[in-house]
Short mmCIF file of C-alpha atoms in Angstrom, two decimals:
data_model
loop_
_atom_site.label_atom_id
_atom_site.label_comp_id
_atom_site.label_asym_id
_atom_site.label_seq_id
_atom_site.Cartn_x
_atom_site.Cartn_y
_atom_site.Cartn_z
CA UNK A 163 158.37 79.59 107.15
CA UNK A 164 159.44 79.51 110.65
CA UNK A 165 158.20 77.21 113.23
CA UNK A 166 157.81 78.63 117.15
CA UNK A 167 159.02 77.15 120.58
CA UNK A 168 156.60 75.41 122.49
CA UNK A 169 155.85 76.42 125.72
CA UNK A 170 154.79 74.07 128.22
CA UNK A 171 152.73 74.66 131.44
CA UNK A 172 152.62 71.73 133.85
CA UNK A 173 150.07 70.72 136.03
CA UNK A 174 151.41 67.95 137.99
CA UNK A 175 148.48 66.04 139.68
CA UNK A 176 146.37 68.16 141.55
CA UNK A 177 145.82 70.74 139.51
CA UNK A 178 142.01 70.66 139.22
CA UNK A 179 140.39 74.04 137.68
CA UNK A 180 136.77 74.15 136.96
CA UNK A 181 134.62 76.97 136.35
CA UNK A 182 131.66 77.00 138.59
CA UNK A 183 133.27 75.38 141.41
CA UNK A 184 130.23 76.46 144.07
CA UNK A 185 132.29 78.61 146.24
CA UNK A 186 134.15 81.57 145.40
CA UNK A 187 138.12 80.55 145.78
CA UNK A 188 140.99 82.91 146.38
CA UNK A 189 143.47 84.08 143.78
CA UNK A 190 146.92 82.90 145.09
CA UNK A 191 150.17 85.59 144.93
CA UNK A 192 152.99 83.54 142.89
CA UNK A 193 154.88 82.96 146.50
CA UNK A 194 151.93 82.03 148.01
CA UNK A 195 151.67 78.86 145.98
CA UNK A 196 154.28 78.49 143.50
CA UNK A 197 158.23 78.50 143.45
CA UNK A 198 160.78 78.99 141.06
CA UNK A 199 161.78 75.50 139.22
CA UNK A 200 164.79 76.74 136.71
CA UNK A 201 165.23 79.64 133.92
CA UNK A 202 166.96 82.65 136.56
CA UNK A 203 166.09 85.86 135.27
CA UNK A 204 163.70 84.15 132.07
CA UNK A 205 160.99 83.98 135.24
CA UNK A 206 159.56 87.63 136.02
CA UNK A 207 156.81 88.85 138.73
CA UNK A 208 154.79 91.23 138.19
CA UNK A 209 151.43 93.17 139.43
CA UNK A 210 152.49 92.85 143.41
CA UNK A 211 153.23 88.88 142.54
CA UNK A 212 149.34 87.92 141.12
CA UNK A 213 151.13 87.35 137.70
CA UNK A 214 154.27 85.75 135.97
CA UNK A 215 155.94 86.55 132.92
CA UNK A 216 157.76 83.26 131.50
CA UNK A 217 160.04 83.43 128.80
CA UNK A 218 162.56 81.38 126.57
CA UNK A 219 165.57 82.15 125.02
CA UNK A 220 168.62 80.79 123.03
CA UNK A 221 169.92 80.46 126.90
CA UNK A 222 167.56 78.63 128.41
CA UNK A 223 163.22 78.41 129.15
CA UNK A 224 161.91 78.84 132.85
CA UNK A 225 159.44 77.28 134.57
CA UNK A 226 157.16 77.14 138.05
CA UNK A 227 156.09 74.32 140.64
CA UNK A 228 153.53 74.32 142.81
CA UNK A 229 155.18 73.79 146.74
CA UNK A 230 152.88 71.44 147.73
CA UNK A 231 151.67 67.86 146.26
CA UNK A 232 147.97 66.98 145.68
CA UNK A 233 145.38 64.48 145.31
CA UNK A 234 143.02 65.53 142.95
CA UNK A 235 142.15 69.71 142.73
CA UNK A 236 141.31 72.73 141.02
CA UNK A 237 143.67 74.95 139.44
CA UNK A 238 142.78 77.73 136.73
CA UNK A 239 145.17 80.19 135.40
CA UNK A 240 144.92 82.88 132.92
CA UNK A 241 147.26 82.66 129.97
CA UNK A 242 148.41 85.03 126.88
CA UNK A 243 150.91 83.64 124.50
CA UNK A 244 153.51 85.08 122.98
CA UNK A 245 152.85 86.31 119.64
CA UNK A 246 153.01 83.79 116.91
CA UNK A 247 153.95 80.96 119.45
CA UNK A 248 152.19 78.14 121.27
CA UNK A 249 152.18 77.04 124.92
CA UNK A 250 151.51 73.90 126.79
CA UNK A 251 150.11 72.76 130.37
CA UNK A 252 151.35 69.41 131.33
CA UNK A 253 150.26 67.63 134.78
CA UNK A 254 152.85 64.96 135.64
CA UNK A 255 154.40 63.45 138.96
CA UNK A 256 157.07 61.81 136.86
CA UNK A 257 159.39 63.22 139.35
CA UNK A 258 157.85 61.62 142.58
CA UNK A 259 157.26 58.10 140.71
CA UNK A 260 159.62 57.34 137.85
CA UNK A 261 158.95 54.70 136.29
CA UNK A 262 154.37 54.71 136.73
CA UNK A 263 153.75 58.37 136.99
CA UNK A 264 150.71 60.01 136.08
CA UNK A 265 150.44 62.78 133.67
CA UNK A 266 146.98 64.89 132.79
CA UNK A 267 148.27 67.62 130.20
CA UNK A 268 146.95 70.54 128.75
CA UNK A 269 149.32 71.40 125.69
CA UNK A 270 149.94 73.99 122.72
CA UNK A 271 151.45 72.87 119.77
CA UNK A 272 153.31 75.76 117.68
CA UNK A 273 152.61 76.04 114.47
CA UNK A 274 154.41 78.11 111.72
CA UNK A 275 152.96 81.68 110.68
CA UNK A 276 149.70 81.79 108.92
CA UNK A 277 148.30 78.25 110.50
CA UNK A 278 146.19 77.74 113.63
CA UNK A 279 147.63 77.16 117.29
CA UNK A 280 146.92 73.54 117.75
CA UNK A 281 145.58 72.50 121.59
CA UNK A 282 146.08 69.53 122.70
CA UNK A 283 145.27 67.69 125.83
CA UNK A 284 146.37 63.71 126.84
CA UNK A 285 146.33 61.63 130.09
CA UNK A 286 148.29 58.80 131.26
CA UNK A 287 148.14 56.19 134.89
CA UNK A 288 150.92 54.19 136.19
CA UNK A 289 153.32 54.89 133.80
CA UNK A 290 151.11 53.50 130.68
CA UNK A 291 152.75 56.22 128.11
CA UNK A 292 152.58 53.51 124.96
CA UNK A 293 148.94 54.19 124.84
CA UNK A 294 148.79 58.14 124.73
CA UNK A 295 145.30 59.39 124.77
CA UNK A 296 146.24 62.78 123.22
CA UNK A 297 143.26 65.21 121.82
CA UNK A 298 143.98 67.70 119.65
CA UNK A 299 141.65 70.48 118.57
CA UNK A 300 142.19 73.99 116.61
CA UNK A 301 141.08 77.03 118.33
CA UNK A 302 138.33 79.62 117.74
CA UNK A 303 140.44 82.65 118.62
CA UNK A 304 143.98 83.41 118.65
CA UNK A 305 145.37 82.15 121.97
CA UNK A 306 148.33 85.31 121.65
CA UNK A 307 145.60 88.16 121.47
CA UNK A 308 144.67 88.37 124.63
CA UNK A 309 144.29 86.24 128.14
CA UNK A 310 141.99 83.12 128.36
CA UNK A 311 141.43 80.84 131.03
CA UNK A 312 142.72 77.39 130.93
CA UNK A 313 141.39 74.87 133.71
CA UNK A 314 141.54 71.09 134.24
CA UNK A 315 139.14 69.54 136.99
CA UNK A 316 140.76 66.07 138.30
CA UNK A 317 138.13 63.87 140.66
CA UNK A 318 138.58 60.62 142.18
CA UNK A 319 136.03 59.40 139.14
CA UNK A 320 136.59 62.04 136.23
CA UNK A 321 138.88 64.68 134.31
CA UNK A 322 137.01 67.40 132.38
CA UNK A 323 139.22 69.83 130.41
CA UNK A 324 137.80 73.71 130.12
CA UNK A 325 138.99 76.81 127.86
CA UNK A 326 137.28 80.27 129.17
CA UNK A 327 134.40 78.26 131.58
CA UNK A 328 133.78 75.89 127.90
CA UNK A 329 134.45 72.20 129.00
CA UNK A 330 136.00 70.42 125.86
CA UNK A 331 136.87 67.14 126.98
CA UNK A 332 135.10 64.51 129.54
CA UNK A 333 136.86 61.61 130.66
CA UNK A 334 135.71 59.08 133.13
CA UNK A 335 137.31 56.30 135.14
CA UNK A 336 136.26 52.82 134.15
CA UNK A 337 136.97 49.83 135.89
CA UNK A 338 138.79 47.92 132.97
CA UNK A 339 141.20 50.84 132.97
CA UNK A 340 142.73 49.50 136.33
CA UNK A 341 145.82 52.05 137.37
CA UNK A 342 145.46 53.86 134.13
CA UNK A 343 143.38 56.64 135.73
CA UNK A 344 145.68 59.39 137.61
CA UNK A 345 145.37 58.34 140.65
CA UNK A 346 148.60 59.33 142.73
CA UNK A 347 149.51 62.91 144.41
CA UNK A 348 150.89 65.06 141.82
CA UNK A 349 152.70 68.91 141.29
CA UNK A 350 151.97 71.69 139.51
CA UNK A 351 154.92 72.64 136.87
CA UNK A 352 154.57 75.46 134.30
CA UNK A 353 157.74 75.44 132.14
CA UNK A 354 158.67 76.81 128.61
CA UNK A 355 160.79 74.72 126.40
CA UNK A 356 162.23 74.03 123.18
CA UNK A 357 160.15 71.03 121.84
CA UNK A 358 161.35 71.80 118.35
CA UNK A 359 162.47 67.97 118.09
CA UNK A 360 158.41 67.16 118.16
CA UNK A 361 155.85 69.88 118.25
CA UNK A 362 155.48 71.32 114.82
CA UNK A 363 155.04 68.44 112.34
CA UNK A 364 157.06 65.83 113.88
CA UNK A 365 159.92 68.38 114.07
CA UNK A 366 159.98 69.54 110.67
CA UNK A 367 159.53 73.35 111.69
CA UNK A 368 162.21 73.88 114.31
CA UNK A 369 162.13 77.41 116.84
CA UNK A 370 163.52 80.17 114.97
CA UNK A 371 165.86 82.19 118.16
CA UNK A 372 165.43 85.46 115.55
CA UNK A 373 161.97 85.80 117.38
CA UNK A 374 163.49 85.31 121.24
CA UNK A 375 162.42 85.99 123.89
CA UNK A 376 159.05 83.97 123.66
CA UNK A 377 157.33 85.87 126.56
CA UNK A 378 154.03 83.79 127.97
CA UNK A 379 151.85 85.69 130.97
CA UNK A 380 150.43 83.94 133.34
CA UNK A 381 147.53 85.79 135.68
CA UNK A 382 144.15 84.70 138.30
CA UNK A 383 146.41 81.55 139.64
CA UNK A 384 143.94 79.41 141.08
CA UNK A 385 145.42 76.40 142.63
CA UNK A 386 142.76 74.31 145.31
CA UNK A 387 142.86 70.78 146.25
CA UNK A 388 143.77 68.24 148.54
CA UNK A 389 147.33 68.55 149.55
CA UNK A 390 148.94 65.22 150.85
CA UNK A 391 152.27 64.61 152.73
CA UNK A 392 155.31 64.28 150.36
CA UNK A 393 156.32 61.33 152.33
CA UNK A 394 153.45 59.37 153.61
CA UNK A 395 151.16 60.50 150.69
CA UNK A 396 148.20 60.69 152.89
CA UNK A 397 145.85 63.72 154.30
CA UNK A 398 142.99 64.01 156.28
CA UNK A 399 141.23 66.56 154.40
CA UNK A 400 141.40 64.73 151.27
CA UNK A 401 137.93 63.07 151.81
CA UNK A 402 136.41 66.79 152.52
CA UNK A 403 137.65 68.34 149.36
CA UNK A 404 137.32 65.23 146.79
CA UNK A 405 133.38 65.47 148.02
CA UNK A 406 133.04 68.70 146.93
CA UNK A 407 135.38 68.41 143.73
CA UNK A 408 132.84 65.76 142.52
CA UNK A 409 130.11 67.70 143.61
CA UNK A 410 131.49 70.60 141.13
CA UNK A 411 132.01 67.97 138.38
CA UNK A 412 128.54 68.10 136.82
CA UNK A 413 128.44 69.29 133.09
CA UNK A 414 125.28 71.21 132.90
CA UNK A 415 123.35 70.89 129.75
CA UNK A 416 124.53 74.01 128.27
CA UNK A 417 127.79 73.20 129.57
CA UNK A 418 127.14 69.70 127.46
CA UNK A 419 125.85 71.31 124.00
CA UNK A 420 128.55 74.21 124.29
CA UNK A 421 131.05 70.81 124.78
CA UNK A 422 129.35 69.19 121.95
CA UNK A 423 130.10 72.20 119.75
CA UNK A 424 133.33 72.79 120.25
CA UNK A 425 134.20 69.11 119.37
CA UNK A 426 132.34 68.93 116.40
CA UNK A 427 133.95 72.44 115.10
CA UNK A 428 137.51 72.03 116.47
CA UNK A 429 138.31 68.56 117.54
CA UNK A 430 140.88 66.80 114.81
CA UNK A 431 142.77 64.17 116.04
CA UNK A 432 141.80 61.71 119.03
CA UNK A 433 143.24 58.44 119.72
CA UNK A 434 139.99 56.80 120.53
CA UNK A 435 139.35 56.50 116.61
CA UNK A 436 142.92 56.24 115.66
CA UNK A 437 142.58 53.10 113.03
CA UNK A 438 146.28 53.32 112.68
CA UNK A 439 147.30 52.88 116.33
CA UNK A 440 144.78 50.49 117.67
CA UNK A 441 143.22 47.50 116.04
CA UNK A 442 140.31 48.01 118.54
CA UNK A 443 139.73 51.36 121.01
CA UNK A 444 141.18 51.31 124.35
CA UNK A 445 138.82 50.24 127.28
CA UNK A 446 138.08 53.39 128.32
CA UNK A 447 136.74 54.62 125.06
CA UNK A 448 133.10 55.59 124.83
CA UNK A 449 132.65 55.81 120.51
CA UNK A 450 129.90 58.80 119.73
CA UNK A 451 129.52 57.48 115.96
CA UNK A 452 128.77 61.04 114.47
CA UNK A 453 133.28 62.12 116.13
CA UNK A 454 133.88 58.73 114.53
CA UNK A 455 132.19 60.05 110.65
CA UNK A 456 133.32 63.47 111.04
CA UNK A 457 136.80 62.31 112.01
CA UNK A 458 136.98 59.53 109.04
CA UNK A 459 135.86 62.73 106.47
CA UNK A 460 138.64 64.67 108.29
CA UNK A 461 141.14 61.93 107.95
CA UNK A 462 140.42 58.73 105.88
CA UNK A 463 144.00 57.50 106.43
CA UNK A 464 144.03 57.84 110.29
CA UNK A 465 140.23 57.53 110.76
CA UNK A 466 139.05 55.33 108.30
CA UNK A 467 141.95 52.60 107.83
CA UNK A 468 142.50 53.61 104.18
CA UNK A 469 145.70 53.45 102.68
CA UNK A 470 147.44 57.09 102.15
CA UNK A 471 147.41 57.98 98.50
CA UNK A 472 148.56 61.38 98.81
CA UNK A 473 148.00 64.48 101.14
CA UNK A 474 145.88 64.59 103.66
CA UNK A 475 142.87 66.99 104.43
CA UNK A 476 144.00 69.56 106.53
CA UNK A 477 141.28 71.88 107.66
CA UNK A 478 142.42 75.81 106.77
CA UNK A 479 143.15 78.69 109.06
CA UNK A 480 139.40 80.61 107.41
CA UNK A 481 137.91 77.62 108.90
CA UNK A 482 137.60 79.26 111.90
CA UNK A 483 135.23 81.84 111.06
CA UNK A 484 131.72 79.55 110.78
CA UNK A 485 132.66 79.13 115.14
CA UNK A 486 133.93 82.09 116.31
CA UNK A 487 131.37 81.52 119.10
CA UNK A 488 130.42 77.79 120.56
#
């Protein structure tokens, strides 16, 4: 069994993507938003610059960043995987502020052949990485078939997460979280890297090079929000556009029950219930008891405090056939 490369798309700060924003927003060119950030030649244009070909090898991975910084936004790109390999979206402004960045992340985990691609999404303030707040769910297609869109909306109150227009994850500022909440102007970074020392069980399945180049497509680059000045951090139409983001930032009710759905069918890890991390949930967390039961059926040892007495539950790929729809 061979494990595949992880690729990793990053969405530093402002890169807010929602579907039914309220206004139809323009589909950027790669050089009218983006620029190159490493991998030479492994970074490839294509359709008159509206799409991007990224691609790792046993040389090197490649990656883009967005030429401006933000303050909360809307970005929404259209990505195919490679075949039989997993890709990730990362937010982050770890470059800008070192040591208390903010991160909101969009991730896919590989997997080896014949097991689901594994998405998972996590969010950190002010540098507070020793409490991740990673999500992970499985999938209810096969993310290397064909394009789907990917899309994070970040407000001034709120982060939802959305796969093809579906939002999957809601999470709202509290005031006990203090700086935990992303709250400082951010890139966007799309890279694809080795992550072989983590991604596939802990690092068990490393990338297999027999499979390179690990090719990821990248098309309908939507990046909107407030941008801010890289040195005084500050913009005047930053009220404007954080109005309207949190205007657009209303789950609908079908929205909610097609939310709902999805983490009922897919979700199977999230830190909020995570017996063996936290004695007591983090302030943020708002407990739904019915995630808590399904998650402590899923996984007693994680979920439900018990002591491991052999292998886990692990839900199986023909799982994915009672929610091929949500």
């Amino acid at each position: 069994m061979t494990k595949l490369p992880s690729l990793f798309l990053v969405l530093t700060l402002v890169s807010v993507f929602v579907c039914g924003f309220g206004k139809r927003i323009p589909i950027l060119s790669f050089d009218e938003g983006y620029s190159q950030l490493f991998g030479d030649d492994n970074l490839v244009l294509h359709r008159d610059g509206k799409a991007v070909h990224l691609s790792l090898n046993e040389r090197t991975g490649s990656g883009f960043v967005s030429q401006d910084l933000y303050l909360h936004g809307y970005f929404s790109a259209s990505i195919k995987l490679p075949a039989d390999y997993t890709a990730g979206v990362v937010m982050s402004n770890g470059d800008m502020f070192e040591k208390n960045h903010d991160e909101i992340d969009f991730e896919f985990l590989g997997n080896i052949r014949g097991k689901d691609w594994r998405i998972q999404t996590n969010i950190y303030g002010n540098g507070s990485t020793s409490v991740g707040r990673e999500e992970r769910y499985n999938l209810w297609f096969d993310p290397a078939d064909d394009f789907h869109q990917y899309t994070i909306l970040w407000t001034d109150s709120q982060i939802i997460f959305y796969i093809d227009n579906i939002p999957i994850r809601e999470f709202k500022r509290t005031a006990a979280m203090g700086g935990d909440f992303p709250s400082k102007p951010m890139s966007l970074y799309a890279t694809i890297w080795d992550g072989s020392d983590w991604a596939t069980n802990g690092g068990k399945y490393r990338v297999n090079y027999k499979y390179a180049p690990y090719i990821a497509e990248f098309s309908d680059l939507i990046l909107h929000g407030c941008a801010v000045d890289p040195i005084e951090f500050s913009s005047k139409k930053c009220d404007t556009t954080s109005q309207s983001l949190e205007l657009s930032a209303t789950i609908t009710p079908s929205q909610r029950s097609k939310m709902d759905s999805f983490r009922r069918k897919h979700m199977t890890y999230s830190y909020c219930y995570d017996q063996t991390r936290y004695k007591a949930p983090p302030v943020e967390c708002v407990i739904n008891p019915r995630e808590a039961e399904r998650l402590k059926r899923f996984d007693p040892v994680t979920f439900g405090g018990r002591r491991h007495h052999g292998k886990r539950h692990h839900r199986s790929r023909a799982s994915r056939s009672e929610a091929d729809t949500i």
